[in-house]
């Protein structure tokens, strides 16, 4: 028997997770999505023989919540594990980093001078000292170390070499971030959680999980929500589906990015408004290249320092991260282009951006990949990752302390925590839990 009707707006990983949990708990759940697909910034497409992840690229071993949910919904047969081999170019030379043997790799790499390696022990010591707070659940401890930027920390605590070839590529390559304003707390978190020996994926693509979750609920694609109103006894959802309509629900979860959330829900409380209205995003170019010949390079990805190339943040070898991304003998690369590049090239066509990405791929793989191009996709994300500048973790910690857990309309996404797939997934679960707690409290207060 249904315990009520729930509406979830936004079918990214936060929204699909919240909708799945609410349906599982007994709500009749409707999931609204303005696009013609689920996943949000997770987007997998097939072009010819190639399976391309145009947004989020992998699952990390530290994504415990995502991995648990993959197993819960029966996707474990699709789950694959691959060893991670990174490469960082410096002065035209590629330095390979085998994350399965991190100590040996750190000692043996020529990416850094002996003096820089010695200084790097300070970073290792700081990460170890704060390790208990470098997770997905506690933000008070992250707020405590959110006192300076990556650039300020590296120049104070490390040195210029470590800034250029460690600090800057870590935050630009993983978060599309600028070291000049990014919180050092994010850098410490990244060292702790993202420099891992393995990467995980689904044979059907990263979108396999949100797509599976959406199967359990009433999914309405192409339904753009225009307004959400809490009328005191229910939630009214006004949406466009070939004409404007309004439906009533007992509760709602808004799981969109910041701007649309504020636009569709004018009644938003001041605590949430403060967090969402102060959000900034970084742009990202994701250009997938399906190749007739597989590049021989063993790297899973090239992490490109801004000092080496300010336009390119990474080149991912998708054929090395999961089976089935490209046919045997063929290759699939994804070139990630920086926020700064997209800012100054808005006038360029997709074909021009493609040509530039081909040039960048050739630079790091050492041959003319354009001659092997069979398929491609060009995506320019206007909002890829929320900026976590200095002071942001303090704001997040304050928001999490003051969030209204009794509100009829809850929020989910990657704004109130470490962003990315796992953070958004956990946010969706927490939003669903707050809804369930509210209804449980009402049943206790008003027994039938």
GROMACS .gro file of C-alpha atoms in nm:
model
  448
    1UNK     CA    1   0.000   0.000   0.000
    2UNK     CA    2   0.130   0.347  -0.092
    3UNK     CA    3   0.210   0.578   0.199
    4UNK     CA    4   0.180   0.885  -0.023
    5UNK     CA    5   0.280   1.045  -0.350
    6UNK     CA    6   0.631   1.184  -0.397
    7UNK     CA    7   0.767   1.397  -0.679
    8UNK     CA    8   1.137   1.419  -0.761
    9UNK     CA    9   1.258   1.686  -1.003
   10UNK     CA   10   1.578   1.604  -1.190
   11UNK     CA   11   1.689   1.258  -1.307
   12UNK     CA   12   2.060   1.284  -1.237
   13UNK     CA   13   2.217   1.044  -0.991
   14UNK     CA   14   2.087   1.243  -0.691
   15UNK     CA   15   1.732   1.246  -0.823
   16UNK     CA   16   1.721   0.884  -0.939
   17UNK     CA   17   1.863   0.769  -0.605
   18UNK     CA   18   1.613   0.974  -0.405
   19UNK     CA   19   1.325   0.850  -0.622
   20UNK     CA   20   1.437   0.487  -0.590
   21UNK     CA   21   1.466   0.509  -0.210
   22UNK     CA   22   1.124   0.674  -0.177
   23UNK     CA   23   0.959   0.417  -0.403
   24UNK     CA   24   1.133   0.139  -0.211
   25UNK     CA   25   0.995   0.280   0.117
   26UNK     CA   26   0.636   0.279  -0.007
   27UNK     CA   27   0.582   0.610  -0.185
   28UNK     CA   28   0.421   0.626  -0.526
   29UNK     CA   29   0.708   0.819  -0.685
   30UNK     CA   30   0.713   1.028  -1.002
   31UNK     CA   31   1.047   1.141  -1.145
   32UNK     CA   32   1.037   1.451  -1.367
   33UNK     CA   33   1.317   1.523  -1.616
   34UNK     CA   34   1.325   1.803  -1.873
   35UNK     CA   35   1.572   1.618  -2.099
   36UNK     CA   36   1.496   1.309  -2.306
   37UNK     CA   37   1.736   1.097  -2.096
   38UNK     CA   38   1.830   1.021  -1.738
   39UNK     CA   39   2.171   1.081  -1.581
   40UNK     CA   40   2.218   1.458  -1.585
   41UNK     CA   41   2.593   1.511  -1.598
   42UNK     CA   42   2.630   1.134  -1.636
   43UNK     CA   43   2.575   1.070  -2.006
   44UNK     CA   44   2.661   0.757  -2.202
   45UNK     CA   45   2.590   0.727  -2.577
   46UNK     CA   46   2.667   0.471  -2.844
   47UNK     CA   47   2.811   0.602  -3.168
   48UNK     CA   48   2.878   0.329  -3.421
   49UNK     CA   49   3.090   0.065  -3.249
   50UNK     CA   50   3.191   0.292  -2.960
   51UNK     CA   51   3.034   0.341  -2.618
   52UNK     CA   52   3.116   0.695  -2.504
   53UNK     CA   53   3.090   0.842  -2.155
   54UNK     CA   54   3.038   1.211  -2.227
   55UNK     CA   55   3.020   1.323  -1.864
   56UNK     CA   56   3.134   1.136  -1.554
   57UNK     CA   57   3.403   0.890  -1.662
   58UNK     CA   58   3.449   0.630  -1.386
   59UNK     CA   59   3.349   0.497  -1.048
   60UNK     CA   60   3.627   0.516  -0.790
   61UNK     CA   61   3.705   0.255  -0.527
   62UNK     CA   62   3.620   0.512  -0.259
   63UNK     CA   63   3.265   0.538  -0.400
   64UNK     CA   64   3.144   0.283  -0.146
   65UNK     CA   65   2.784   0.402  -0.151
   66UNK     CA   66   2.763   0.387  -0.531
   67UNK     CA   67   2.922   0.043  -0.543
   68UNK     CA   68   2.683  -0.086  -0.275
   69UNK     CA   69   2.386   0.046  -0.473
   70UNK     CA   70   2.517  -0.112  -0.794
   71UNK     CA   71   2.515  -0.447  -0.618
   72UNK     CA   72   2.176  -0.384  -0.455
   73UNK     CA   73   1.995  -0.328  -0.786
   74UNK     CA   74   2.153  -0.628  -0.958
   75UNK     CA   75   2.419  -0.459  -1.172
   76UNK     CA   76   2.709  -0.655  -1.021
   77UNK     CA   77   2.750  -0.875  -1.335
   78UNK     CA   78   2.825  -0.553  -1.527
   79UNK     CA   79   3.075  -0.427  -1.269
   80UNK     CA   80   3.439  -0.431  -1.382
   81UNK     CA   81   3.766  -0.335  -1.214
   82UNK     CA   82   4.077  -0.211  -1.392
   83UNK     CA   83   4.417  -0.108  -1.257
   84UNK     CA   84   4.487   0.264  -1.283
   85UNK     CA   85   4.798   0.385  -1.465
   86UNK     CA   86   4.835   0.761  -1.474
   87UNK     CA   87   5.072   0.974  -1.676
   88UNK     CA   88   5.175   1.335  -1.621
   89UNK     CA   89   5.366   1.518  -1.896
   90UNK     CA   90   5.644   1.757  -1.800
   91UNK     CA   91   5.854   1.945  -2.053
   92UNK     CA   92   5.731   1.714  -2.329
   93UNK     CA   93   5.818   1.391  -2.143
   94UNK     CA   94   5.544   1.159  -2.016
   95UNK     CA   95   5.603   1.034  -1.662
   96UNK     CA   96   5.403   0.721  -1.578
   97UNK     CA   97   5.255   0.664  -1.232
   98UNK     CA   98   5.146   0.313  -1.137
   99UNK     CA   99   4.894   0.362  -0.857
  100UNK     CA  100   4.898  -0.008  -0.770
  101UNK     CA  101   5.250   0.048  -0.627
  102UNK     CA  102   5.227   0.407  -0.497
  103UNK     CA  103   5.539   0.411  -0.275
  104UNK     CA  104   5.766   0.262  -0.539
  105UNK     CA  105   5.618   0.494  -0.800
  106UNK     CA  106   5.663   0.803  -0.582
  107UNK     CA  107   6.024   0.717  -0.506
  108UNK     CA  108   6.115   0.623  -0.863
  109UNK     CA  109   5.941   0.888  -1.071
  110UNK     CA  110   6.146   1.157  -1.238
  111UNK     CA  111   5.848   1.386  -1.256
  112UNK     CA  112   5.972   1.556  -0.938
  113UNK     CA  113   6.320   1.642  -0.816
  114UNK     CA  114   6.457   1.472  -0.501
  115UNK     CA  115   6.408   1.798  -0.311
  116UNK     CA  116   6.043   1.821  -0.418
  117UNK     CA  117   5.983   1.458  -0.317
  118UNK     CA  118   6.125   1.534   0.026
  119UNK     CA  119   5.899   1.837   0.058
  120UNK     CA  120   5.610   1.619  -0.058
  121UNK     CA  121   5.632   1.427   0.268
  122UNK     CA  122   5.475   1.733   0.430
  123UNK     CA  123   5.167   1.690   0.212
  124UNK     CA  124   5.153   1.320   0.298
  125UNK     CA  125   5.180   1.404   0.669
  126UNK     CA  126   4.902   1.665   0.648
  127UNK     CA  127   4.669   1.427   0.463
  128UNK     CA  128   4.739   1.154   0.718
  129UNK     CA  129   4.675   1.392   1.008
  130UNK     CA  130   4.334   1.489   0.869
  131UNK     CA  131   4.242   1.150   0.722
  132UNK     CA  132   3.939   1.090   0.947
  133UNK     CA  133   3.771   1.403   0.814
  134UNK     CA  134   3.851   1.337   0.446
  135UNK     CA  135   3.540   1.138   0.364
  136UNK     CA  136   3.187   1.197   0.237
  137UNK     CA  137   3.006   1.238   0.568
  138UNK     CA  138   3.188   1.488   0.791
  139UNK     CA  139   3.225   1.848   0.675
  140UNK     CA  140   3.310   2.014   1.004
  141UNK     CA  141   3.666   1.879   0.986
  142UNK     CA  142   3.702   1.984   0.624
  143UNK     CA  143   3.584   2.330   0.729
  144UNK     CA  144   3.860   2.342   0.992
  145UNK     CA  145   4.132   2.313   0.725
  146UNK     CA  146   3.948   2.533   0.475
  147UNK     CA  147   4.169   2.831   0.555
  148UNK     CA  148   4.377   2.885   0.240
  149UNK     CA  149   4.385   2.811  -0.130
  150UNK     CA  150   4.581   2.533  -0.299
  151UNK     CA  151   4.825   2.790  -0.432
  152UNK     CA  152   4.876   2.952  -0.092
  153UNK     CA  153   4.924   2.617   0.080
  154UNK     CA  154   5.172   2.485  -0.176
  155UNK     CA  155   5.384   2.799  -0.164
  156UNK     CA  156   5.376   2.812   0.215
  157UNK     CA  157   5.407   2.445   0.304
  158UNK     CA  158   5.560   2.280  -0.006
  159UNK     CA  159   5.737   2.462  -0.292
  160UNK     CA  160   5.678   2.601  -0.641
  161UNK     CA  161   5.770   2.275  -0.813
  162UNK     CA  162   5.507   2.081  -0.619
  163UNK     CA  163   5.252   2.351  -0.692
  164UNK     CA  164   5.309   2.330  -1.068
  165UNK     CA  165   5.340   1.951  -1.106
  166UNK     CA  166   5.129   1.820  -0.819
  167UNK     CA  167   4.887   2.071  -0.665
  168UNK     CA  168   4.766   2.241  -0.983
  169UNK     CA  169   4.710   1.925  -1.194
  170UNK     CA  170   4.540   1.747  -0.904
  171UNK     CA  171   4.265   2.007  -0.875
  172UNK     CA  172   4.242   2.101  -1.241
  173UNK     CA  173   4.246   1.744  -1.374
  174UNK     CA  174   3.996   1.605  -1.125
  175UNK     CA  175   3.776   1.908  -1.050
  176UNK     CA  176   3.828   2.146  -1.347
  177UNK     CA  177   3.939   2.383  -1.071
  178UNK     CA  178   4.172   2.683  -1.045
  179UNK     CA  179   4.440   2.650  -0.777
  180UNK     CA  180   4.428   3.027  -0.718
  181UNK     CA  181   4.089   3.007  -0.545
  182UNK     CA  182   4.028   2.637  -0.474
  183UNK     CA  183   4.032   2.536  -0.108
  184UNK     CA  184   4.330   2.331   0.006
  185UNK     CA  185   4.076   2.108   0.184
  186UNK     CA  186   3.970   1.982  -0.160
  187UNK     CA  187   4.331   1.902  -0.253
  188UNK     CA  188   4.379   1.701   0.067
  189UNK     CA  189   4.051   1.519   0.005
  190UNK     CA  190   4.159   1.439  -0.351
  191UNK     CA  191   4.493   1.292  -0.244
  192UNK     CA  192   4.313   1.076   0.010
  193UNK     CA  193   4.031   0.952  -0.215
  194UNK     CA  194   4.119   0.980  -0.584
  195UNK     CA  195   4.478   0.860  -0.616
  196UNK     CA  196   4.361   0.501  -0.597
  197UNK     CA  197   4.498   0.179  -0.752
  198UNK     CA  198   4.181   0.082  -0.941
  199UNK     CA  199   3.900   0.237  -1.139
  200UNK     CA  200   3.557   0.077  -1.163
  201UNK     CA  201   3.294   0.091  -1.430
  202UNK     CA  202   2.983  -0.068  -1.574
  203UNK     CA  203   2.987  -0.246  -1.908
  204UNK     CA  204   2.679  -0.046  -2.010
  205UNK     CA  205   2.856   0.281  -1.924
  206UNK     CA  206   2.854   0.506  -1.619
  207UNK     CA  207   2.487   0.587  -1.687
  208UNK     CA  208   2.396   0.225  -1.616
  209UNK     CA  209   2.324   0.297  -1.249
  210UNK     CA  210   2.088   0.598  -1.281
  211UNK     CA  211   1.918   0.427  -1.574
  212UNK     CA  212   1.854   0.118  -1.363
  213UNK     CA  213   1.726   0.321  -1.067
  214UNK     CA  214   1.481   0.505  -1.293
  215UNK     CA  215   1.322   0.176  -1.396
  216UNK     CA  216   1.163   0.143  -1.051
  217UNK     CA  217   0.961   0.467  -1.062
  218UNK     CA  218   0.718   0.658  -1.281
  219UNK     CA  219   0.972   0.830  -1.509
  220UNK     CA  220   0.853   1.126  -1.714
  221UNK     CA  221   1.114   1.240  -1.963
  222UNK     CA  222   1.064   1.563  -2.153
  223UNK     CA  223   0.862   1.705  -1.862
  224UNK     CA  224   1.010   2.043  -1.768
  225UNK     CA  225   0.897   2.151  -1.421
  226UNK     CA  226   0.810   2.522  -1.417
  227UNK     CA  227   0.704   2.570  -1.057
  228UNK     CA  228   0.696   2.396  -0.722
  229UNK     CA  229   0.465   2.524  -0.448
  230UNK     CA  230   0.422   2.406  -0.092
  231UNK     CA  231   0.059   2.500  -0.024
  232UNK     CA  232   0.068   2.395   0.341
  233UNK     CA  233  -0.088   2.053   0.296
  234UNK     CA  234   0.067   1.924  -0.028
  235UNK     CA  235   0.321   2.006  -0.297
  236UNK     CA  236   0.193   2.135  -0.630
  237UNK     CA  237   0.412   2.058  -0.932
  238UNK     CA  238   0.348   2.259  -1.247
  239UNK     CA  239   0.518   2.119  -1.554
  240UNK     CA  240   0.521   2.148  -1.932
  241UNK     CA  241   0.446   1.837  -2.136
  242UNK     CA  242   0.295   1.971  -2.455
  243UNK     CA  243   0.091   2.207  -2.242
  244UNK     CA  244   0.104   2.327  -1.884
  245UNK     CA  245  -0.033   2.095  -1.616
  246UNK     CA  246  -0.034   2.085  -1.235
  247UNK     CA  247  -0.038   1.780  -1.006
  248UNK     CA  248  -0.042   1.749  -0.629
  249UNK     CA  249   0.196   1.534  -0.427
  250UNK     CA  250   0.250   1.475  -0.057
  251UNK     CA  251   0.619   1.564  -0.074
  252UNK     CA  252   0.889   1.662  -0.320
  253UNK     CA  253   1.265   1.652  -0.374
  254UNK     CA  254   1.437   1.906  -0.600
  255UNK     CA  255   1.751   1.749  -0.745
  256UNK     CA  256   1.869   1.996  -1.006
  257UNK     CA  257   2.165   2.231  -1.032
  258UNK     CA  258   2.151   2.560  -0.845
  259UNK     CA  259   1.988   2.804  -1.087
  260UNK     CA  260   1.685   2.595  -1.193
  261UNK     CA  261   1.626   2.492  -0.830
  262UNK     CA  262   1.595   2.857  -0.727
  263UNK     CA  263   1.381   2.942  -1.030
  264UNK     CA  264   1.120   2.670  -0.984
  265UNK     CA  265   1.085   2.703  -0.606
  266UNK     CA  266   1.045   3.067  -0.497
  267UNK     CA  267   0.955   2.951  -0.144
  268UNK     CA  268   1.304   2.816  -0.082
  269UNK     CA  269   1.424   2.881   0.273
  270UNK     CA  270   1.699   3.137   0.328
  271UNK     CA  271   1.957   2.880   0.439
  272UNK     CA  272   1.927   2.686   0.113
  273UNK     CA  273   1.899   3.005  -0.091
  274UNK     CA  274   2.228   3.126   0.056
  275UNK     CA  275   2.408   2.807  -0.044
  276UNK     CA  276   2.256   2.775  -0.389
  277UNK     CA  277   2.276   3.143  -0.488
  278UNK     CA  278   2.647   3.153  -0.401
  279UNK     CA  279   2.729   2.852  -0.621
  280UNK     CA  280   2.961   2.893  -0.917
  281UNK     CA  281   3.032   2.626  -1.176
  282UNK     CA  282   3.329   2.550  -1.400
  283UNK     CA  283   3.288   2.475  -1.768
  284UNK     CA  284   3.425   2.156  -1.924
  285UNK     CA  285   3.476   2.034  -2.278
  286UNK     CA  286   3.439   1.659  -2.326
  287UNK     CA  287   3.541   1.538  -2.672
  288UNK     CA  288   3.525   1.165  -2.742
  289UNK     CA  289   3.731   1.019  -3.027
  290UNK     CA  290   3.656   0.673  -3.168
  291UNK     CA  291   3.968   0.548  -3.346
  292UNK     CA  292   4.022   0.270  -3.600
  293UNK     CA  293   4.355   0.186  -3.432
  294UNK     CA  294   4.417   0.145  -3.060
  295UNK     CA  295   4.694   0.369  -2.922
  296UNK     CA  296   4.966   0.150  -2.766
  297UNK     CA  297   5.016   0.374  -2.463
  298UNK     CA  298   4.936   0.190  -2.135
  299UNK     CA  299   4.809   0.495  -1.943
  300UNK     CA  300   4.447   0.499  -1.829
  301UNK     CA  301   4.469   0.877  -1.840
  302UNK     CA  302   4.706   1.168  -1.888
  303UNK     CA  303   4.669   1.430  -1.616
  304UNK     CA  304   4.791   1.749  -1.781
  305UNK     CA  305   4.939   2.026  -1.560
  306UNK     CA  306   4.831   2.381  -1.654
  307UNK     CA  307   5.199   2.472  -1.674
  308UNK     CA  308   5.235   2.218  -1.954
  309UNK     CA  309   4.909   2.298  -2.134
  310UNK     CA  310   4.648   2.539  -1.991
  311UNK     CA  311   4.383   2.424  -2.239
  312UNK     CA  312   4.381   2.049  -2.168
  313UNK     CA  313   4.315   1.903  -1.826
  314UNK     CA  314   4.320   1.531  -1.914
  315UNK     CA  315   4.318   1.273  -2.192
  316UNK     CA  316   4.141   0.951  -2.092
  317UNK     CA  317   4.199   0.618  -2.267
  318UNK     CA  318   3.845   0.482  -2.239
  319UNK     CA  319   3.943   0.153  -2.403
  320UNK     CA  320   4.169   0.090  -2.101
  321UNK     CA  321   3.904   0.164  -1.836
  322UNK     CA  322   3.635  -0.091  -1.925
  323UNK     CA  323   3.564  -0.364  -2.182
  324UNK     CA  324   3.333  -0.288  -2.471
  325UNK     CA  325   3.408   0.083  -2.497
  326UNK     CA  326   3.574   0.013  -2.832
  327UNK     CA  327   3.601  -0.302  -3.048
  328UNK     CA  328   3.913  -0.515  -3.016
  329UNK     CA  329   4.206  -0.336  -3.176
  330UNK     CA  330   4.024  -0.003  -3.191
  331UNK     CA  331   4.064   0.287  -2.951
  332UNK     CA  332   3.850   0.541  -2.770
  333UNK     CA  333   3.992   0.858  -2.618
  334UNK     CA  334   3.825   1.142  -2.431
  335UNK     CA  335   3.996   1.481  -2.434
  336UNK     CA  336   3.889   1.710  -2.151
  337UNK     CA  337   3.931   2.079  -2.230
  338UNK     CA  338   3.961   2.342  -1.960
  339UNK     CA  339   3.719   2.604  -1.836
  340UNK     CA  340   3.955   2.876  -1.956
  341UNK     CA  341   3.966   2.730  -2.308
  342UNK     CA  342   3.585   2.716  -2.329
  343UNK     CA  343   3.554   3.071  -2.193
  344UNK     CA  344   3.758   3.218  -2.475
  345UNK     CA  345   3.632   2.992  -2.759
  346UNK     CA  346   3.255   3.023  -2.731
  347UNK     CA  347   3.250   3.143  -3.092
  348UNK     CA  348   3.411   2.824  -3.229
  349UNK     CA  349   3.207   2.552  -3.399
  350UNK     CA  350   3.204   2.195  -3.274
  351UNK     CA  351   3.419   2.099  -3.574
  352UNK     CA  352   3.684   2.351  -3.472
  353UNK     CA  353   3.680   2.226  -3.111
  354UNK     CA  354   3.709   1.870  -3.245
  355UNK     CA  355   4.016   1.965  -3.451
  356UNK     CA  356   4.177   2.114  -3.144
  357UNK     CA  357   4.102   1.805  -2.936
  358UNK     CA  358   4.256   1.585  -3.204
  359UNK     CA  359   4.569   1.799  -3.190
  360UNK     CA  360   4.583   1.764  -2.810
  361UNK     CA  361   4.538   1.386  -2.828
  362UNK     CA  362   4.817   1.363  -3.084
  363UNK     CA  363   5.044   1.568  -2.861
  364UNK     CA  364   5.020   1.325  -2.571
  365UNK     CA  365   4.990   0.999  -2.762
  366UNK     CA  366   5.268   1.085  -3.002
  367UNK     CA  367   5.106   1.030  -3.342
  368UNK     CA  368   4.840   1.175  -3.572
  369UNK     CA  369   4.522   1.029  -3.427
  370UNK     CA  370   4.309   1.233  -3.672
  371UNK     CA  371   4.400   0.987  -3.947
  372UNK     CA  372   4.232   0.709  -3.745
  373UNK     CA  373   3.913   0.896  -3.649
  374UNK     CA  374   3.593   0.697  -3.709
  375UNK     CA  375   3.342   0.849  -3.466
  376UNK     CA  376   3.333   1.148  -3.238
  377UNK     CA  377   3.117   1.346  -2.999
  378UNK     CA  378   3.167   1.703  -2.878
  379UNK     CA  379   3.003   1.822  -2.556
  380UNK     CA  380   3.062   2.162  -2.398
  381UNK     CA  381   2.924   2.149  -2.045
  382UNK     CA  382   2.832   2.500  -1.922
  383UNK     CA  383   2.809   2.370  -1.564
  384UNK     CA  384   3.029   2.070  -1.493
  385UNK     CA  385   3.153   2.090  -1.133
  386UNK     CA  386   3.065   2.334  -0.854
  387UNK     CA  387   3.358   2.550  -0.748
  388UNK     CA  388   3.492   2.474  -0.401
  389UNK     CA  389   3.681   2.790  -0.328
  390UNK     CA  390   3.831   2.891   0.004
  391UNK     CA  391   3.556   2.913   0.264
  392UNK     CA  392   3.311   2.692   0.075
  393UNK     CA  393   3.349   2.397   0.310
  394UNK     CA  394   3.270   2.622   0.604
  395UNK     CA  395   2.952   2.731   0.424
  396UNK     CA  396   2.862   2.367   0.348
  397UNK     CA  397   2.920   2.263   0.709
  398UNK     CA  398   2.698   2.549   0.829
  399UNK     CA  399   2.426   2.455   0.579
  400UNK     CA  400   2.427   2.092   0.688
  401UNK     CA  401   2.386   2.197   1.052
  402UNK     CA  402   2.094   2.429   0.972
  403UNK     CA  403   1.907   2.235   0.704
  404UNK     CA  404   1.533   2.210   0.766
  405UNK     CA  405   1.480   1.837   0.796
  406UNK     CA  406   1.107   1.878   0.846
  407UNK     CA  407   1.040   2.067   0.521
  408UNK     CA  408   0.786   1.918   0.283
  409UNK     CA  409   1.022   1.999  -0.007
  410UNK     CA  410   1.379   1.873   0.028
  411UNK     CA  411   1.690   1.932  -0.186
  412UNK     CA  412   1.949   1.692  -0.323
  413UNK     CA  413   2.254   1.728  -0.545
  414UNK     CA  414   2.626   1.787  -0.520
  415UNK     CA  415   2.614   2.137  -0.371
  416UNK     CA  416   2.604   2.043  -0.003
  417UNK     CA  417   2.909   1.813  -0.002
  418UNK     CA  418   3.205   1.689  -0.205
  419UNK     CA  419   3.069   1.709  -0.560
  420UNK     CA  420   3.063   1.425  -0.810
  421UNK     CA  421   2.879   1.099  -0.857
  422UNK     CA  422   2.909   0.948  -0.511
  423UNK     CA  423   2.847   1.275  -0.330
  424UNK     CA  424   2.530   1.341  -0.528
  425UNK     CA  425   2.414   0.983  -0.475
  426UNK     CA  426   2.457   1.014  -0.098
  427UNK     CA  427   2.275   1.349  -0.107
  428UNK     CA  428   1.981   1.181  -0.281
  429UNK     CA  429   1.971   0.910  -0.017
  430UNK     CA  430   1.985   1.166   0.263
  431UNK     CA  431   1.703   1.371   0.109
  432UNK     CA  432   1.487   1.058   0.089
  433UNK     CA  433   1.569   0.977   0.452
  434UNK     CA  434   1.461   1.326   0.563
  435UNK     CA  435   1.129   1.280   0.382
  436UNK     CA  436   1.075   0.940   0.543
  437UNK     CA  437   1.164   1.075   0.887
  438UNK     CA  438   0.912   1.356   0.842
  439UNK     CA  439   0.633   1.116   0.753
  440UNK     CA  440   0.726   0.880   1.035
  441UNK     CA  441   0.711   1.168   1.281
  442UNK     CA  442   0.368   1.269   1.150
  443UNK     CA  443   0.235   0.914   1.191
  444UNK     CA  444   0.361   0.907   1.551
  445UNK     CA  445   0.205   1.247   1.622
  446UNK     CA  446  -0.128   1.153   1.462
  447UNK     CA  447  -0.190   0.779   1.507
  448UNK     CA  448  -0.479   0.643   1.304
   0.00000   0.00000   0.00000
